[in-house]
Tab-separated table of C-alpha atoms in Angstrom:
chain	number	residue	atom	x	y	z
A	365	MET	CA	0.000	0.000	0.000
A	366	LYS	CA	1.352	3.411	-0.975
A	367	ASN	CA	2.147	6.002	1.630
A	368	SER	CA	-0.587	8.665	1.641
A	369	GLY	CA	2.098	11.359	1.565
A	370	GLU	CA	3.817	9.925	-1.507
A	371	ARG	CA	3.368	12.006	-4.640
A	372	VAL	CA	1.687	10.114	-7.467
A	373	ARG	CA	3.615	10.467	-10.713
A	374	PHE	CA	1.608	12.114	-13.493
A	375	HIS	CA	1.971	10.430	-16.883
A	376	ALA	CA	1.173	12.771	-19.766
A	377	ARG	CA	-0.209	10.694	-22.634
A	378	CYS	CA	-1.205	13.136	-25.356
A	379	MET	CA	1.182	12.522	-28.248
A	380	GLY	CA	-0.163	15.211	-30.559
A	381	MET	CA	-0.049	18.999	-30.432
A	382	CYS	CA	-3.777	18.941	-29.701
A	383	PRO	CA	-5.619	16.268	-27.666
A	384	VAL	CA	-7.943	14.029	-29.667
A	385	ALA	CA	-10.938	15.000	-27.521
A	386	GLU	CA	-10.290	18.707	-28.062
A	387	VAL	CA	-9.908	18.232	-31.809
A	388	ALA	CA	-13.302	16.514	-31.915
A	389	PHE	CA	-14.942	19.122	-29.669
A	390	ARG	CA	-13.652	22.114	-31.575
A	391	ARG	CA	-14.410	20.625	-34.979
A	392	LYS	CA	-17.950	19.805	-33.884
A	393	ASN	CA	-18.506	23.322	-32.533
A	394	ASN	CA	-16.673	25.051	-35.366
A	395	LEU	CA	-13.996	26.540	-33.103
A	396	ILE	CA	-11.117	26.163	-35.522
A	397	HIS	CA	-8.596	28.989	-35.656
A	398	ILE	CA	-7.654	30.170	-39.132
A	399	LEU	CA	-4.060	29.067	-38.501
A	400	GLU	CA	-5.320	25.529	-37.956
A	401	THR	CA	-6.662	25.225	-41.490
A	402	ASP	CA	-5.146	24.329	-44.845
A	403	ALA	CA	-5.806	27.917	-45.883
A	404	ALA	CA	-3.408	29.255	-43.254
A	405	ILE	CA	-0.544	29.802	-45.674
A	406	THR	CA	-2.380	30.989	-48.789
A	407	LEU	CA	-5.287	32.872	-47.213
A	408	GLU	CA	-5.514	36.568	-48.006
A	409	LYS	CA	-4.977	38.882	-45.049
A	410	LYS	CA	-7.835	39.112	-42.578
A	411	SER	CA	-8.423	41.262	-39.542
A	412	SER	CA	-7.790	39.828	-36.082
A	413	CYS	CA	-11.536	39.584	-35.424
A	414	ASP	CA	-11.668	36.720	-37.960
A	415	GLU	CA	-9.644	34.389	-35.722
A	416	VAL	CA	-12.382	31.760	-35.503
A	417	CYS	CA	-13.754	30.345	-38.729
A	418	GLU	CA	-17.431	30.953	-39.269
A	419	THR	CA	-19.663	28.059	-40.313
A	420	SER	CA	-20.699	29.549	-43.623
A	421	ARG	CA	-17.185	30.130	-44.926
A	422	ALA	CA	-14.894	28.070	-42.731
A	423	PRO	CA	-11.877	26.604	-44.545
A	424	LYS	CA	-11.299	22.924	-43.929
A	425	CYS	CA	-9.356	22.350	-40.728
A	426	ASN	CA	-6.121	20.399	-40.704
A	427	PRO	CA	-5.780	18.235	-37.544
A	428	ASN	CA	-2.001	18.270	-37.987
A	429	ARG	CA	-2.006	22.050	-37.575
A	430	MET	CA	-4.303	22.109	-34.554
A	431	VAL	CA	-2.684	23.090	-31.252
A	432	LYS	CA	-4.156	22.767	-27.778
A	433	GLU	CA	-5.750	26.046	-26.745
A	434	TYR	CA	-5.436	27.562	-23.297
A	435	THR	CA	-8.365	27.001	-20.952
A	436	ARG	CA	-8.662	27.574	-17.236
A	437	SER	CA	-8.670	24.321	-15.293
A	438	ALA	CA	-12.164	24.945	-13.893
A	439	ALA	CA	-13.577	25.145	-17.403
A	440	GLY	CA	-10.964	23.090	-19.177
A	441	ARG	CA	-13.161	20.231	-20.383
A	442	GLY	CA	-10.879	17.655	-18.758
A	443	SER	CA	-7.659	19.507	-19.607
A	444	CYS	CA	-5.936	17.965	-16.546
A	445	HIS	CA	-6.625	14.422	-17.697
A	446	PRO	CA	-3.443	12.523	-18.713
A	447	GLU	CA	-4.871	12.030	-22.212
A	448	SER	CA	-5.071	15.818	-22.599
A	449	VAL	CA	-1.602	16.670	-21.267
A	450	ARG	CA	1.433	16.554	-23.562
A	451	PRO	CA	4.819	15.163	-22.444
A	452	TYR	CA	8.060	17.098	-22.863
A	453	PRO	CA	9.037	15.932	-26.395
A	454	VAL	CA	5.597	16.890	-27.741
A	455	LEU	CA	5.659	20.235	-25.922
A	456	LEU	CA	9.089	21.066	-27.328
A	457	ASN	CA	7.963	20.243	-30.865
A	458	THR	CA	4.823	22.314	-30.278
A	459	VAL	CA	6.787	25.366	-29.129
A	460	ARG	CA	9.113	25.104	-32.120
A	461	TYR	CA	6.135	24.772	-34.449
A	462	LEU	CA	4.434	27.819	-32.940
A	463	LEU	CA	7.528	29.990	-33.182
A	464	GLY	CA	7.962	28.884	-36.784
A	465	LEU	CA	4.561	30.371	-37.619
A	466	GLN	CA	6.082	33.845	-37.332
A	467	LYS	CA	7.878	33.269	-40.621
A	468	GLU	CA	5.615	30.722	-42.277
A	469	ASN	CA	2.288	32.556	-42.320
A	470	VAL	CA	3.347	35.744	-44.035
A	471	THR	CA	-0.103	36.176	-45.624
A	472	VAL	CA	-1.963	36.152	-42.297
A	473	ASP	CA	-1.903	39.443	-40.423
A	474	TRP	CA	0.510	39.714	-37.510
A	475	ALA	CA	-2.209	40.371	-34.918
A	476	THR	CA	-3.792	36.988	-35.675
A	477	VAL	CA	-0.483	35.120	-35.597
A	478	TYR	CA	0.593	36.858	-32.382
A	479	GLY	CA	-2.678	36.100	-30.587
A	480	PHE	CA	-2.598	32.457	-31.645
A	481	ILE	CA	0.998	31.897	-30.523
A	482	CYS	CA	0.473	33.615	-27.155
A	483	ASP	CA	-2.615	31.560	-26.369
A	484	ARG	CA	-1.014	28.252	-27.332
A	485	LEU	CA	2.172	29.009	-25.385
A	486	ARG	CA	0.030	29.560	-22.296
A	487	ALA	CA	-1.379	26.074	-22.853
A	488	VAL	CA	2.181	24.729	-23.026
A	489	ARG	CA	2.989	26.258	-19.643
A	490	PHE	CA	-0.252	24.826	-18.271
A	491	ASP	CA	0.809	21.320	-19.319
A	492	MET	CA	4.241	21.885	-17.773
A	493	THR	CA	2.680	22.850	-14.451
A	494	VAL	CA	0.116	20.046	-14.357
A	495	GLN	CA	2.719	17.307	-14.760
A	496	ARG	CA	5.309	19.000	-12.505
A	497	MET	CA	7.964	18.790	-15.181
A	498	ASN	CA	11.564	18.319	-14.112
A	499	VAL	CA	13.997	21.233	-13.993
A	500	GLU	CA	16.007	20.571	-17.144
A	501	ASN	CA	12.970	20.035	-19.369
A	502	SER	CA	11.263	23.099	-17.915
A	503	LEU	CA	14.311	25.238	-18.639
A	504	SER	CA	14.516	23.900	-22.173
A	505	LEU	CA	10.917	24.922	-22.913
A	506	LEU	CA	11.057	28.278	-21.147
A	507	GLU	CA	14.351	29.280	-22.734
A	508	THR	CA	12.831	28.507	-26.125
A	509	MET	CA	9.710	30.638	-25.617
A	510	ILE	CA	11.061	33.601	-23.602
A	511	PRO	CA	12.824	35.207	-26.616
A	512	PHE	CA	9.438	35.347	-28.373
A	513	TYR	CA	7.944	37.527	-25.634
A	514	ILE	CA	10.967	39.819	-25.517
A	515	SER	CA	11.278	40.381	-29.262
A	516	THR	CA	7.533	40.704	-29.890
A	517	PHE	CA	7.180	43.228	-27.060
A	518	TYR	CA	9.524	45.515	-28.965
A	519	GLU	CA	7.659	44.926	-32.229
A	520	CYS	CA	4.196	45.390	-30.698
A	521	GLU	CA	5.223	48.605	-28.961
A	522	ARG	CA	6.567	50.006	-32.214
A	523	ASN	CA	3.548	48.925	-34.263
A	524	PRO	CA	0.622	48.364	-31.863
A	525	PHE	CA	-2.663	46.884	-33.050
A	526	PRO	CA	-6.152	47.014	-31.465
A	527	THR	CA	-5.999	43.583	-29.817
A	528	TYR	CA	-2.532	44.077	-28.324
A	529	ASP	CA	-2.644	44.243	-24.530
A	530	ARG	CA	0.626	45.452	-23.027
A	531	HIS	CA	-0.370	44.426	-19.507
A	532	LEU	CA	-1.248	40.879	-20.588
A	533	HIS	CA	1.968	40.576	-22.581
A	534	MET	CA	4.044	41.684	-19.611
A	535	GLN	CA	2.167	39.314	-17.316
A	536	GLN	CA	2.967	36.396	-19.598
A	537	LEU	CA	6.635	37.364	-19.796
A	538	LYS	CA	6.688	37.743	-16.022
A	539	GLU	CA	5.173	34.269	-15.662
A	540	CYS	CA	7.843	32.793	-17.938
A	541	PHE	CA	10.646	34.525	-16.054
A	542	SER	CA	9.178	33.455	-12.718
A	543	LEU	CA	9.050	29.801	-13.780
A	544	TRP	CA	12.524	30.103	-15.286
A	545	ARG	CA	13.979	31.602	-12.107
A	546	ALA	CA	12.436	28.874	-9.958
A	547	SER	CA	13.984	26.238	-12.222
A	548	VAL	CA	17.392	27.821	-12.755
A	549	ASP	CA	17.939	28.065	-9.010
A	550	ARG	CA	17.810	24.260	-8.943
A	551	SER	CA	19.979	23.766	-12.014
A	552	THR	CA	23.737	23.717	-12.474
A	553	SER	CA	23.544	25.377	-15.888
A	554	VAL	CA	22.083	28.641	-17.148
A	555	ASP	CA	21.379	30.064	-20.590
A	556	ILE	CA	23.550	33.178	-20.651
A	557	ARG	CA	21.285	35.196	-22.960
A	558	ILE	CA	18.162	34.459	-20.927
A	559	ALA	CA	19.985	35.195	-17.668
A	560	ILE	CA	21.086	38.595	-18.978
A	561	CYS	CA	17.583	39.386	-20.231
A	562	PHE	CA	16.162	38.424	-16.837
A	563	LEU	CA	18.584	40.735	-15.027
A	564	LEU	CA	17.956	43.658	-17.374
A	565	TRP	CA	14.176	43.306	-17.256
A	566	ASN	CA	14.431	43.351	-13.471
A	567	ALA	CA	17.026	46.126	-13.320
A	568	LEU	CA	15.014	48.159	-10.816
A	569	ALA	CA	14.470	45.211	-8.486
A	570	VAL	CA	16.372	45.484	-5.214
A	571	GLU	CA	18.037	42.099	-5.620
A	572	SER	CA	19.147	42.480	-9.266
A	573	LEU	CA	22.757	43.485	-8.528
A	574	ALA	CA	23.102	40.911	-5.759
A	575	LEU	CA	21.785	38.253	-8.121
A	576	LEU	CA	24.201	39.393	-10.826
A	577	HIS	CA	27.143	38.993	-8.461
A	578	SER	CA	25.957	35.531	-7.435
A	579	TRP	CA	25.774	34.534	-11.113
A	580	LYS	CA	29.167	35.968	-12.093
A	581	VAL	CA	30.737	32.523	-12.035
A	582	ARG	CA	28.230	31.501	-14.721
A	583	LEU	CA	28.541	34.582	-16.944
A	584	PRO	CA	31.457	35.775	-19.098
A	585	ILE	CA	33.272	38.608	-17.350
A	586	GLU	CA	32.630	41.101	-20.185
A	587	LEU	CA	28.884	40.487	-20.079
A	588	SER	CA	28.842	40.753	-16.288
A	589	TYR	CA	30.360	44.227	-16.512
A	590	PHE	CA	27.951	45.149	-19.309
A	591	VAL	CA	24.885	44.123	-17.280
A	592	GLU	CA	26.156	45.922	-14.190
A	593	ASP	CA	26.756	49.126	-16.184
A	594	VAL	CA	23.278	48.967	-17.732
A	595	ILE	CA	21.571	48.400	-14.381
A	596	LEU	CA	23.447	51.291	-12.776
A	597	SER	CA	22.670	53.554	-15.747
A	598	ILE	CA	18.958	52.819	-15.381
A	599	ARG	CA	18.984	53.396	-11.638
A	600	MET	CA	20.830	56.700	-12.004
A	601	ASN	CA	18.594	57.817	-14.891
A	602	ASN	CA	21.692	58.135	-17.054
A	603	PHE	CA	19.944	57.318	-20.308
A	604	VAL	CA	22.723	58.694	-22.502
A	605	ARG	CA	25.068	56.055	-21.132
A	606	PHE	CA	22.258	53.485	-21.222
A	607	PHE	CA	21.699	53.869	-24.971
A	608	ARG	CA	25.412	54.001	-25.690
A	609	LEU	CA	25.827	50.672	-23.932
A	610	LEU	CA	22.996	49.114	-25.923
A	611	GLU	CA	24.424	50.418	-29.196
A	612	LYS	CA	27.555	48.378	-28.545
A	613	GLN	CA	25.545	45.221	-27.870
A	614	ALA	CA	25.471	43.001	-30.964
A	615	ASP	CA	22.841	40.558	-29.681
A	616	PRO	CA	19.400	41.889	-30.769
A	617	LEU	CA	17.615	39.909	-28.054
A	618	ILE	CA	19.585	41.591	-25.277
A	619	SER	CA	19.362	45.047	-26.859
A	620	CYS	CA	15.547	44.785	-26.983
């Protein structure tokens, strides 16, 4: 007999980007996103309000393009069931597929692509949380998706669209960084680019410099000095020096 305090291991069993039950439900109720159809690549540009195909003119859906949508657990139609939760290899392939849509669907307007990717990445993080994924796999997924939120924040701020919500975007980035920080503290390795982005995005936090010094053994000495200079420039409102430092930074992700 198992000890009542022993944690039962959760076995994720969904081997597709979208659970079979969800595919059936959404097809039956005509809840197919335009990016989940065969018309996703060749379709003429539509406004973001056309995200869900209407019955009268819905292109044929492609199950291979369908991706699990984000739903709250209370209304998730069994989203916590093992058959609806994807294991790490499937989640990694899903994240890579989603990020690839940025370049693939050039004929679909950016607002639609952005909204689709954000929603489906939230579902990825939901699956990670439900199955209590191990540290290394969690870091792998988070370090793959975090650059999307950083780079698209810059793009959305430069060219905002009606459905863009800055607060929601920042909340999702904050969630990713929070999960990443919790995992990296239990890991022996760290992605240097993500670590630098984390420190810079939290430059005004009290612990940012202390954290930088504790990570110096993991970061190249030149980058450690760069991050320290940027943080101090922000805190002293020395924006001339701040922009000069960024101009010298060749990595576009960090300079965002």
